[in-house]
Coordinates of C-alpha atoms in Angstrom, one line a residue:
Chain A
M30 CA 55.8 101.1 116.8
P31 CA 59.1 103.2 116.5
K32 CA 62.3 101.2 116.2
T33 CA 64.9 103.9 116.9
V34 CA 68.5 102.8 117.5
Q35 CA 71.7 104.6 118.5
C36 CA 75.2 103.6 117.3
E37 CA 77.6 103.5 120.2
L38 CA 80.8 103.0 118.2
C39 CA 82.1 106.6 117.8
P40 CA 81.5 109.9 119.6
N41 CA 79.0 110.9 116.9
G42 CA 76.5 108.6 118.5
C43 CA 74.1 108.6 115.5
V44 CA 70.5 108.1 116.3
M45 CA 68.7 106.3 113.4
E46 CA 65.0 105.8 112.7
E47 CA 64.0 102.7 110.7
G48 CA 65.8 102.8 107.3
Q49 CA 68.2 105.6 108.2
R50 CA 71.9 105.5 107.9
S51 CA 74.7 106.7 110.2
R52 CA 76.8 109.8 109.4
C53 CA 79.6 107.5 108.4
R54 CA 77.3 105.9 105.7
A55 CA 78.4 102.4 106.7
R56 CA 75.6 101.5 109.2
M57 CA 71.9 101.2 108.8
N58 CA 68.9 100.6 111.0
K59 CA 66.9 97.7 109.5
N60 CA 63.8 96.6 111.4
G61 CA 65.1 98.1 114.6
R62 CA 68.5 96.5 114.5
L63 CA 71.8 98.1 113.5
Y64 CA 73.8 96.5 110.6
S65 CA 77.2 97.1 109.0
L66 CA 76.8 97.7 105.3
V67 CA 80.5 97.1 104.6
Y68 CA 81.4 93.8 106.3
G69 CA 83.6 91.7 104.0
K70 CA 83.3 94.3 101.2
P71 CA 86.6 96.3 101.0
C72 CA 86.9 98.9 98.3
A73 CA 90.7 99.2 98.6
V74 CA 93.0 96.2 99.0
H75 CA 96.8 96.7 98.6
V76 CA 100.1 95.3 99.7
D77 CA 102.0 98.3 101.0
P78 CA 105.3 99.0 102.7
I79 CA 104.5 99.4 106.4
E80 CA 106.3 102.8 106.2
K81 CA 103.5 104.0 104.0
K82 CA 101.0 103.9 107.0
P83 CA 103.3 105.5 108.3
F84 CA 104.9 103.2 110.9
F85 CA 108.7 103.8 111.3
H86 CA 109.2 101.9 114.5
F87 CA 107.2 98.8 113.7
L88 CA 108.6 96.0 111.7
P89 CA 110.6 98.3 109.3
G90 CA 111.1 97.0 105.8
T91 CA 108.1 94.6 105.9
T92 CA 104.9 94.8 103.9
A93 CA 101.4 95.2 105.3
F94 CA 98.2 93.8 103.7
S95 CA 96.1 96.9 103.7
I96 CA 92.3 97.1 103.5
A97 CA 89.6 99.8 103.7
T98 CA 85.9 100.1 103.1
A99 CA 83.9 103.1 102.2
G100 CA 82.9 105.7 104.8
C101 CA 84.3 107.9 107.6
V102 CA 83.2 109.2 110.9
L103 CA 84.7 112.6 110.1
S104 CA 84.4 114.9 107.1
C105 CA 87.8 116.5 106.9
K106 CA 88.0 119.2 104.2
F107 CA 91.6 118.1 103.3
C108 CA 90.9 114.4 103.1
Q109 CA 93.4 112.6 100.8
N110 CA 91.0 109.7 100.2
W111 CA 87.7 111.5 100.0
Q112 CA 86.6 109.5 96.9
I113 CA 86.1 106.5 99.1
S114 CA 85.9 108.0 102.6
Q115 CA 83.0 110.3 101.7
A116 CA 81.2 107.8 99.5
N117 CA 78.3 105.4 100.1
P118 CA 79.4 101.8 100.2
E119 CA 77.2 101.0 97.2
D120 CA 78.8 103.7 95.1
T121 CA 82.3 102.1 95.3
D122 CA 83.6 99.0 93.5
T123 CA 84.1 96.4 96.2
Y124 CA 85.8 93.0 96.5
D125 CA 84.1 90.0 98.1
L126 CA 86.8 89.4 100.8
P127 CA 85.6 87.8 104.1
P128 CA 88.0 88.0 107.1
E129 CA 89.5 84.5 106.5
K130 CA 90.3 85.4 102.9
V131 CA 92.0 88.7 104.0
V132 CA 94.3 86.6 106.2
S133 CA 95.0 83.9 103.7
N134 CA 95.8 86.6 101.0
A135 CA 98.1 88.4 103.5
I136 CA 100.0 85.2 104.2
R137 CA 100.2 84.4 100.5
S138 CA 101.6 87.9 99.8
Q139 CA 104.2 87.3 102.5
C140 CA 102.9 90.2 104.6
R141 CA 103.9 90.4 108.3
S142 CA 100.8 92.4 109.2
V143 CA 97.3 93.3 108.3
T144 CA 96.6 97.1 108.3
Y145 CA 93.2 98.7 108.5
T146 CA 93.7 102.0 106.8
Y147 CA 93.0 104.5 103.9
T148 CA 89.6 105.5 105.2
E149 CA 88.6 105.2 108.9
P150 CA 88.7 101.7 110.2
T151 CA 86.1 102.5 112.9
V152 CA 83.4 102.4 110.3
F153 CA 84.2 98.8 109.4
Y154 CA 84.8 97.8 113.1
E155 CA 83.1 94.4 112.9
Y156 CA 85.1 93.4 109.8
M157 CA 88.3 94.7 111.3
Y158 CA 87.7 92.9 114.6
D159 CA 86.9 89.5 113.1
T160 CA 89.8 89.8 110.7
A161 CA 92.1 90.7 113.6
I162 CA 91.2 87.6 115.6
I163 CA 92.0 85.3 112.7
A164 CA 95.2 87.2 111.8
R165 CA 96.4 86.9 115.4
E166 CA 95.7 83.2 115.3
K167 CA 97.9 82.9 112.2
K168 CA 100.7 84.9 113.8
L169 CA 100.1 88.1 111.8
R170 CA 100.2 91.5 113.5
N171 CA 97.3 93.9 113.3
T172 CA 97.8 97.6 112.8
M173 CA 95.5 100.5 112.0
H174 CA 95.8 104.0 110.8
S175 CA 92.9 105.9 112.4
C176 CA 91.7 109.3 113.4
G177 CA 91.1 107.9 116.8
Y178 CA 87.5 109.0 116.8
I179 CA 86.1 106.0 118.6
R180 CA 84.4 105.4 122.0
E181 CA 86.2 103.8 124.9
K182 CA 84.5 100.4 125.0
P183 CA 84.9 99.4 121.3
L184 CA 88.5 100.6 121.4
K185 CA 89.3 98.7 124.5
T186 CA 87.7 95.6 123.0
L187 CA 89.8 96.0 119.8
C188 CA 93.0 96.5 121.8
R189 CA 93.1 92.8 122.7
Y190 CA 94.1 92.1 119.1
L191 CA 95.7 95.4 118.0
D192 CA 99.5 95.6 117.9
A193 CA 100.0 99.1 116.7
A194 CA 98.0 102.3 115.8
D195 CA 99.0 105.3 113.9
I196 CA 96.7 108.1 115.0
D197 CA 96.0 111.2 113.0
L198 CA 96.2 114.1 115.5
K199 CA 94.9 116.6 113.0
A200 CA 95.5 119.7 115.2
F201 CA 95.6 120.6 118.9
S202 CA 92.5 122.7 118.7
E203 CA 88.8 122.0 119.3
D204 CA 87.9 124.8 116.9
F205 CA 90.0 123.2 114.1
Y206 CA 88.3 119.8 114.7
E207 CA 84.9 121.4 114.6
R208 CA 85.3 123.7 111.6
V209 CA 87.6 121.6 109.4
C210 CA 86.8 118.0 110.4
G211 CA 83.3 118.0 111.8
G212 CA 84.4 116.4 115.0
R213 CA 86.0 117.0 118.4
L214 CA 89.6 116.8 119.7
K215 CA 88.9 115.5 123.2
P216 CA 87.8 111.9 122.1
V217 CA 91.0 111.6 120.0
L218 CA 93.2 112.5 123.0
D219 CA 91.2 110.0 125.1
S220 CA 91.8 107.3 122.5
L221 CA 95.6 108.0 122.5
V222 CA 95.8 107.7 126.3
L223 CA 93.8 104.4 126.2
L224 CA 96.0 102.9 123.5
K225 CA 99.0 103.7 125.6
K226 CA 97.4 102.2 128.6
E227 CA 96.6 99.0 126.7
S228 CA 100.2 98.8 125.5
V229 CA 99.5 99.2 121.8
W230 CA 102.4 100.7 119.9
I231 CA 101.5 104.2 118.9
E232 CA 102.8 106.6 116.3
I233 CA 101.2 110.0 115.6
T234 CA 100.7 111.7 112.3
N235 CA 100.1 115.5 112.0
L236 CA 99.2 116.9 108.6
V237 CA 100.6 120.4 108.6
I238 CA 98.2 122.7 106.6
P239 CA 99.2 126.2 105.8
T240 CA 97.2 128.8 107.7
L241 CA 95.0 126.3 109.4
N242 CA 97.2 124.4 111.9
D243 CA 100.8 125.5 111.1
N244 CA 101.0 127.8 114.2
M245 CA 104.1 126.8 116.1
K246 CA 102.5 127.7 119.4
M247 CA 99.8 125.0 118.7
V248 CA 102.5 122.5 117.6
K249 CA 104.4 123.2 120.9
E250 CA 101.3 122.7 122.9
M251 CA 100.5 119.5 121.1
C252 CA 104.0 118.0 121.5
G253 CA 104.0 119.0 125.2
W254 CA 100.7 117.1 125.7
V255 CA 102.2 114.0 123.9
V256 CA 105.3 114.1 126.1
K257 CA 103.3 114.5 129.3
N258 CA 100.6 111.9 128.5
L259 CA 102.2 109.4 126.2
G260 CA 105.9 109.8 126.8
P261 CA 108.8 111.2 124.7
D262 CA 109.3 107.9 122.9
V263 CA 106.2 108.2 120.7
P264 CA 107.2 108.9 117.1
I265 CA 105.5 111.8 115.5
H266 CA 105.3 112.4 111.7
F267 CA 104.8 115.9 110.4
S268 CA 103.3 115.3 107.0
R269 CA 103.2 117.7 104.0
F270 CA 99.8 118.9 102.9
H271 CA 99.0 119.0 99.2
P272 CA 95.9 120.9 97.9
H273 CA 93.1 118.4 97.8
Y274 CA 89.3 117.9 98.1
K275 CA 87.8 121.1 99.5
L276 CA 91.1 122.9 100.2
T277 CA 92.5 123.3 96.8
N278 CA 92.8 127.0 97.5
L279 CA 95.7 126.4 99.9
P280 CA 99.4 125.9 98.8
P281 CA 101.5 122.9 99.7
T282 CA 103.2 123.1 103.0
P283 CA 106.5 125.0 102.7
V284 CA 109.5 122.8 103.7
G285 CA 110.5 125.5 106.2
T286 CA 107.2 125.0 108.1
L287 CA 107.8 121.3 108.4
T288 CA 111.3 121.7 109.7
A289 CA 110.1 124.4 112.1
A290 CA 107.5 121.9 113.4
R291 CA 110.2 119.3 113.7
D292 CA 112.5 121.6 115.7
T293 CA 109.6 122.6 118.0
A294 CA 108.7 118.9 118.7
L295 CA 112.4 118.1 119.4
E296 CA 112.6 121.1 121.8
A297 CA 109.4 119.9 123.5
G298 CA 111.2 116.7 124.3
L299 CA 110.1 114.2 121.7
K300 CA 112.9 111.9 120.6
F301 CA 111.7 110.7 117.2
V302 CA 110.3 113.3 114.9
Y303 CA 109.8 112.7 111.2
I304 CA 108.9 114.7 108.2
G305 CA 106.7 112.9 105.6
N306 CA 105.2 113.3 102.1
I307 CA 108.5 114.9 101.0
R308 CA 112.1 113.6 100.5
H309 CA 114.1 114.9 103.5
E310 CA 116.8 113.5 105.8
A311 CA 114.2 113.6 108.6
E312 CA 112.6 110.5 107.0
S313 CA 115.4 108.5 108.7
T314 CA 115.8 107.3 112.3
F315 CA 118.7 108.6 114.3
C316 CA 119.9 107.4 117.7
P317 CA 118.4 109.8 120.4
K318 CA 121.7 109.7 122.3
C319 CA 124.7 109.6 119.8
R320 CA 122.6 111.0 116.9
K321 CA 124.1 108.5 114.5
L322 CA 122.0 107.2 111.6
L323 CA 120.2 104.0 112.4
I324 CA 117.5 103.4 109.8
E325 CA 117.9 105.2 106.5
R326 CA 114.7 105.6 104.5
I327 CA 114.0 107.0 101.0
G328 CA 110.3 107.6 100.8
Y329 CA 108.6 104.4 101.9
F330 CA 111.6 102.2 101.5
V331 CA 114.3 101.2 104.0
K332 CA 117.7 101.7 102.4
Q333 CA 119.6 100.4 105.4
N334 CA 118.8 99.2 108.9
L335 CA 121.7 99.5 111.3
L336 CA 119.8 98.6 114.4
N337 CA 121.4 95.9 116.6
G338 CA 118.2 94.1 117.6
S339 CA 116.4 97.0 119.3
R340 CA 119.5 99.0 120.2
C341 CA 121.8 101.5 118.7
T342 CA 124.7 99.7 117.0
Y343 CA 127.1 102.4 118.2
C344 CA 126.2 103.3 121.8
S345 CA 123.7 100.5 122.7
T346 CA 121.0 102.9 123.6
P347 CA 117.6 101.1 123.4
V348 CA 115.4 102.4 120.6
P349 CA 111.7 102.0 121.4
G350 CA 109.5 100.1 118.9
V351 CA 108.5 96.7 117.7
W352 CA 111.4 95.5 115.7
S353 CA 110.8 91.8 115.2
Chain B
M26 CA 93.0 106.2 55.5
M27 CA 90.1 103.8 56.2
T28 CA 89.3 102.3 52.8
R29 CA 86.3 100.0 52.2
R30 CA 88.6 97.1 52.0
I31 CA 90.1 97.8 55.4
F32 CA 86.7 98.4 57.0
L33 CA 85.4 95.1 55.6
K34 CA 88.5 93.2 56.9
F35 CA 88.0 94.5 60.5
F36 CA 84.2 94.0 60.2
C37 CA 84.6 90.3 59.2
L38 CA 87.3 89.7 61.9
G39 CA 85.1 91.2 64.6
T40 CA 82.1 89.2 63.5
F41 CA 84.3 86.0 63.4
F42 CA 85.6 86.5 66.9
S43 CA 82.3 87.5 68.5
L44 CA 80.5 84.6 67.0
F45 CA 83.0 81.8 67.6
S46 CA 84.9 82.9 70.7
R47 CA 84.2 81.3 74.1
K48 CA 81.5 83.0 76.0
V49 CA 82.4 84.0 79.5
K50 CA 79.7 84.3 82.0
A51 CA 79.6 87.4 84.1
E52 CA 80.4 86.6 87.7
V53 CA 77.3 86.7 89.8
K54 CA 78.1 88.2 93.2
K55 CA 76.8 86.3 96.2
E56 CA 74.6 88.5 98.3
R57 CA 76.1 88.3 101.7
K58 CA 73.9 88.4 104.8
L59 CA 74.3 91.8 106.6
K60 CA 76.4 91.7 109.7
E61 CA 74.8 93.0 112.8
A62 CA 76.8 95.9 114.4
M63 CA 78.6 95.2 117.8
F64 CA 78.0 98.5 119.6
W65 CA 74.5 99.9 119.5
R66 CA 71.3 100.2 121.6
R67 CA 67.6 100.5 121.1
L68 CA 66.2 103.9 122.2
D69 CA 62.5 103.0 122.7

């Protein structure tokens, strides 16, 4: 008797016969039931500055207890963590870290939040969900860095415990998502709209890759969509590409391209536009009204925070974010 | 230069430490029961 199952977690909707695995490598059909192969088995555990995620408007200067397991729902040719995102769970070195231990370790490390990151948190959904519940009980915040490739129902369920999400908006093109990432753009946009609706703090990261998504017309279209659907307060990070994984033939992103993307985003109406993976003054936060420096950053570190609560010290303009 | 004397010195030291040092047992990982996924359906 056939025991076929379908995973309903991400838009891939993998159909698995008995003994088969999902595309993300983290789920398996065993005796007609679907199991997670990575629950409580992170392959990466670190205490990071929250700015590394990157979150620039969420508890600046604090640390985040960060975990990841093997696997990913996409297969981006430029992946910076391909050694674990494109690996089978059994091929990675893992820790035995059940949800309660994640939270106790986070508290012991004086972290303010637990972050689900590095690979794609959707693949370890059950682990993330159970950890998030315990973390919330212990007054820790939950954040994730995700590609946003997840279905509505699981994301909505997770939003009850999620405080912030940094979503990789890899390009504003279905063709790019299909050719370079093996996915689709539409579900990512739907996730962003849902996160906004569920009042989860959102930041967006866009890795600017020479010749693939560095067209300013596309950047303008993307920023216009963000302003229209999520509002002008959503911070966006234009990140510098470095040759990696299957795209070692491309050069690092020229600084001029990143600043052009930033100018385009500001023109489109976004108020907080950052440049990442490179030392630049656009790593810092400026007041959208008086343009004075409010949070000075050097890399992942906050050099000075001049916010007065959640307002500009100089002109009292409210600065959107989660500051305490 | 590795003389016979130096070689013997290291050989004896290595033998001494391996024979008389405390034996550490390799950690045996507990095999955790697999967690059932939250979002899936049976097709047949």
